[in-house]
Coordinates of C-alpha atoms in Angstrom, one line a residue:
M1 CA 26.0 -203.5 119.3
T2 CA 28.3 -201.4 121.4
D3 CA 28.8 -202.9 124.9
L4 CA 26.7 -201.0 127.4
P5 CA 26.9 -200.9 131.2
P6 CA 24.8 -203.7 132.7
V7 CA 22.1 -201.3 134.0
A8 CA 21.6 -199.8 130.6
Q9 CA 21.5 -203.2 128.9
R10 CA 18.9 -204.5 131.4
W11 CA 16.8 -201.4 130.8
L12 CA 16.9 -201.9 127.0
D13 CA 16.1 -205.6 127.3
Q14 CA 13.0 -205.0 129.3
L15 CA 11.5 -202.5 126.9
T16 CA 8.4 -203.7 125.0
T17 CA 9.0 -204.5 121.3
S18 CA 6.3 -203.3 118.9
T19 CA 5.0 -205.5 116.1
R20 CA 5.3 -202.5 113.8
N21 CA 8.3 -200.9 112.0
I22 CA 9.5 -197.3 112.2
D23 CA 7.3 -196.0 109.4
S24 CA 4.2 -197.6 110.8
L25 CA 4.8 -196.2 114.2
V26 CA 5.4 -192.7 112.8
A27 CA 2.1 -193.0 110.9
E28 CA 0.4 -193.7 114.2
G29 CA 1.8 -190.6 115.8
F30 CA 4.9 -192.0 117.5
Q31 CA 8.3 -190.2 117.3
G32 CA 11.7 -191.4 118.2
C33 CA 15.4 -192.0 117.4
S34 CA 17.6 -194.7 116.1
L35 CA 18.9 -197.0 118.8
L36 CA 22.4 -196.7 117.4
D37 CA 22.2 -192.9 117.7
L38 CA 21.1 -193.2 121.3
L39 CA 23.8 -195.6 122.4
P40 CA 26.3 -192.9 123.3
W41 CA 23.7 -191.5 125.7
L42 CA 23.0 -194.9 127.3
D43 CA 26.4 -195.3 128.9
G44 CA 25.1 -194.4 132.3
G45 CA 24.7 -191.3 134.4
Q46 CA 22.4 -188.4 133.4
G47 CA 22.0 -189.5 129.8
L48 CA 20.5 -192.8 130.8
A49 CA 18.3 -191.3 133.4
A50 CA 17.0 -188.7 131.0
I51 CA 16.1 -191.4 128.4
E52 CA 14.6 -193.7 131.0
A53 CA 12.1 -191.0 132.0
I54 CA 10.2 -191.5 128.7
D55 CA 7.9 -194.4 127.9
W56 CA 9.5 -196.1 124.9
V57 CA 8.8 -199.1 122.6
K58 CA 11.3 -200.7 120.4
S59 CA 10.4 -200.9 116.7
Q60 CA 10.8 -203.8 114.4
P61 CA 13.9 -203.4 112.2
D62 CA 13.4 -201.4 109.0
E63 CA 14.8 -202.3 105.6
D64 CA 18.3 -201.2 106.8
D65 CA 18.0 -203.3 110.0
D66 CA 17.7 -200.1 112.0
V67 CA 15.8 -200.4 115.3
A68 CA 14.4 -197.2 116.9
L69 CA 13.1 -196.3 120.3
M70 CA 9.7 -194.7 119.7
T71 CA 7.4 -192.9 122.0
A72 CA 3.9 -191.3 122.0
D73 CA 5.2 -188.8 124.5
V74 CA 6.1 -186.1 122.0
E75 CA 6.5 -183.3 124.6
G76 CA 8.8 -185.5 126.7
L77 CA 10.9 -186.3 123.6
D78 CA 11.1 -182.5 122.8
R79 CA 12.4 -181.8 126.3
L80 CA 14.9 -184.7 126.0
L81 CA 16.3 -183.3 122.7
E82 CA 16.5 -179.8 124.1
W83 CA 18.5 -181.2 127.1
M84 CA 20.8 -183.1 124.7
L85 CA 21.5 -179.9 122.7
E86 CA 22.2 -177.9 125.9
T87 CA 24.4 -180.7 127.3
R88 CA 26.6 -181.7 124.3
G89 CA 25.6 -179.4 121.5
S90 CA 24.0 -182.2 119.5
C91 CA 21.2 -184.6 119.5
P92 CA 20.1 -187.6 117.4
M93 CA 18.0 -187.3 114.3
V94 CA 14.3 -187.8 114.9
Y95 CA 11.8 -190.1 113.2
A96 CA 8.6 -187.9 113.1
P97 CA 5.8 -187.1 110.6
E98 CA 6.7 -184.4 108.2
E99 CA 4.9 -181.2 109.2
D100 CA 2.8 -179.3 106.6
V101 CA 4.6 -176.0 106.0
V102 CA 2.3 -173.0 106.0
V103 CA 4.3 -170.0 104.9
P104 CA 3.0 -166.7 106.2
D105 CA 2.2 -164.1 103.6
G106 CA 5.1 -161.8 104.7
I107 CA 7.8 -164.4 104.3
P108 CA 9.1 -164.9 100.7
L109 CA 10.7 -168.2 99.7
L110 CA 14.1 -166.6 99.2
R111 CA 16.9 -168.2 97.3
P112 CA 19.8 -168.8 99.7
T113 CA 22.7 -166.4 99.4
A114 CA 26.4 -166.8 100.3
Y115 CA 28.6 -164.5 102.2
N116 CA 32.4 -164.4 103.1
L117 CA 33.2 -164.7 99.4
P118 CA 36.5 -164.4 97.6
E119 CA 37.1 -160.9 96.3
G120 CA 35.4 -160.3 93.0
V121 CA 33.0 -163.3 93.3
T122 CA 29.3 -162.9 93.6
S123 CA 26.8 -165.1 95.5
D124 CA 25.0 -166.0 92.3
E125 CA 28.3 -167.2 90.7
V126 CA 29.0 -169.4 93.7
L127 CA 25.5 -170.8 94.1
D128 CA 25.3 -172.4 90.7
E129 CA 22.9 -175.3 90.0
E130 CA 25.4 -178.1 91.0
F131 CA 26.5 -176.3 94.2
S132 CA 22.9 -175.6 95.1
E133 CA 21.9 -179.2 94.7
N134 CA 24.8 -180.3 96.9
L135 CA 23.9 -177.6 99.5
S136 CA 20.3 -178.9 99.6
E137 CA 21.6 -182.4 100.4
L138 CA 23.7 -181.0 103.2
F139 CA 20.9 -178.9 104.6
A140 CA 18.6 -181.9 104.7
A141 CA 20.4 -182.9 108.0
I142 CA 19.2 -179.6 109.5
K143 CA 15.7 -180.3 108.3
D144 CA 15.9 -183.8 109.9
S145 CA 17.0 -182.2 113.2
Y146 CA 14.9 -179.1 113.3
G147 CA 11.9 -179.9 111.1
N148 CA 10.7 -179.7 107.5
H149 CA 9.8 -176.0 107.9
A150 CA 13.5 -174.9 108.1
H151 CA 14.4 -172.9 105.0
L152 CA 18.0 -172.1 104.2
Y153 CA 18.6 -168.4 104.1
R154 CA 22.4 -167.8 104.0
I155 CA 25.7 -169.8 104.2
D156 CA 29.2 -168.8 105.1
Y157 CA 30.9 -169.8 101.8
G158 CA 34.5 -169.0 103.0
Q159 CA 34.1 -171.2 106.1
L160 CA 32.8 -174.1 104.0
V161 CA 35.6 -174.0 101.5
E162 CA 38.2 -173.6 104.2
T163 CA 37.1 -176.8 106.1
I164 CA 35.9 -179.0 103.3
E165 CA 39.0 -181.2 103.2
Q166 CA 39.0 -181.8 106.9
G167 CA 35.2 -182.4 107.1
I168 CA 32.4 -180.1 106.1
L169 CA 31.5 -177.3 108.5
L170 CA 28.4 -175.6 107.2
V171 CA 27.6 -172.3 108.9
G172 CA 24.8 -169.9 108.2
Q173 CA 21.2 -169.0 108.9
F174 CA 17.8 -170.5 108.3
I175 CA 14.2 -169.3 108.6
D176 CA 11.4 -171.1 110.3
L177 CA 8.7 -170.8 107.6
N178 CA 5.9 -171.3 110.1
D179 CA 6.5 -168.1 112.0
G180 CA 9.4 -166.3 110.4
E181 CA 11.9 -166.9 113.2
L182 CA 15.5 -166.6 112.1
F183 CA 18.2 -169.0 113.4
D184 CA 22.0 -169.1 113.3
F185 CA 23.1 -172.7 112.6
S186 CA 26.3 -174.8 112.2
M187 CA 26.7 -178.3 111.0
D188 CA 30.0 -180.1 111.7
S189 CA 30.1 -183.3 109.6
M190 CA 33.4 -184.5 111.3
N191 CA 32.1 -184.4 114.8
Q192 CA 28.5 -185.0 113.7
R193 CA 27.2 -182.0 115.6
I194 CA 24.3 -179.7 114.6
R195 CA 23.7 -176.4 116.5
Y196 CA 21.1 -173.8 116.0
Q197 CA 20.0 -170.7 118.0
S198 CA 17.3 -168.2 117.5
T199 CA 18.3 -164.7 116.6
G200 CA 14.7 -163.3 116.5
R201 CA 12.2 -162.7 113.8
Y202 CA 13.0 -162.2 110.1
H203 CA 12.0 -158.8 108.9
E204 CA 13.5 -158.1 105.5
G205 CA 10.8 -158.5 102.8
F206 CA 7.9 -158.6 105.2
S207 CA 4.7 -157.0 103.9
A208 CA 3.2 -154.2 106.0

């Protein structure tokens, strides 16, 4: 484990360790983040103070030996993640129950489209079966961060192709299927950053 300031290490050492693993804690209503993902925020200062404000327990290691800090304070965790996004533009992935997606009648499950295309190439040609499968795997990181109700709407194909050799930069929009809100997003695999920002409600295709 990365060396931490003594104050952070003492805080970690005094946390209660649960008898249950991550999946069991999630099933009981807990949510949390991998300890490894939280380490950069535990190097002192505001990050440590923000994390300390929540009542955590340490999970038992899972099959990959990952230990998570888990909490029943879901609202407090949401505030922490929002603060992380505002502070550094990224936050750790969250262990949480998958939400049931209830799609309003006015929101069709659209097939994603691509823009910023080479001249003479259509979105359907670009988004063939193999590319769409790879895109779904990439977009899974957005779902892990935002929630299972994020539905990919559009991607910037030109930006993706331009950066793919240096590290994937996926840019586009997704829809929150629970309420139709539209978000701009970007996912930078090199710097491991995910950003998203609401652009308002989705209107195209809504029933009257």
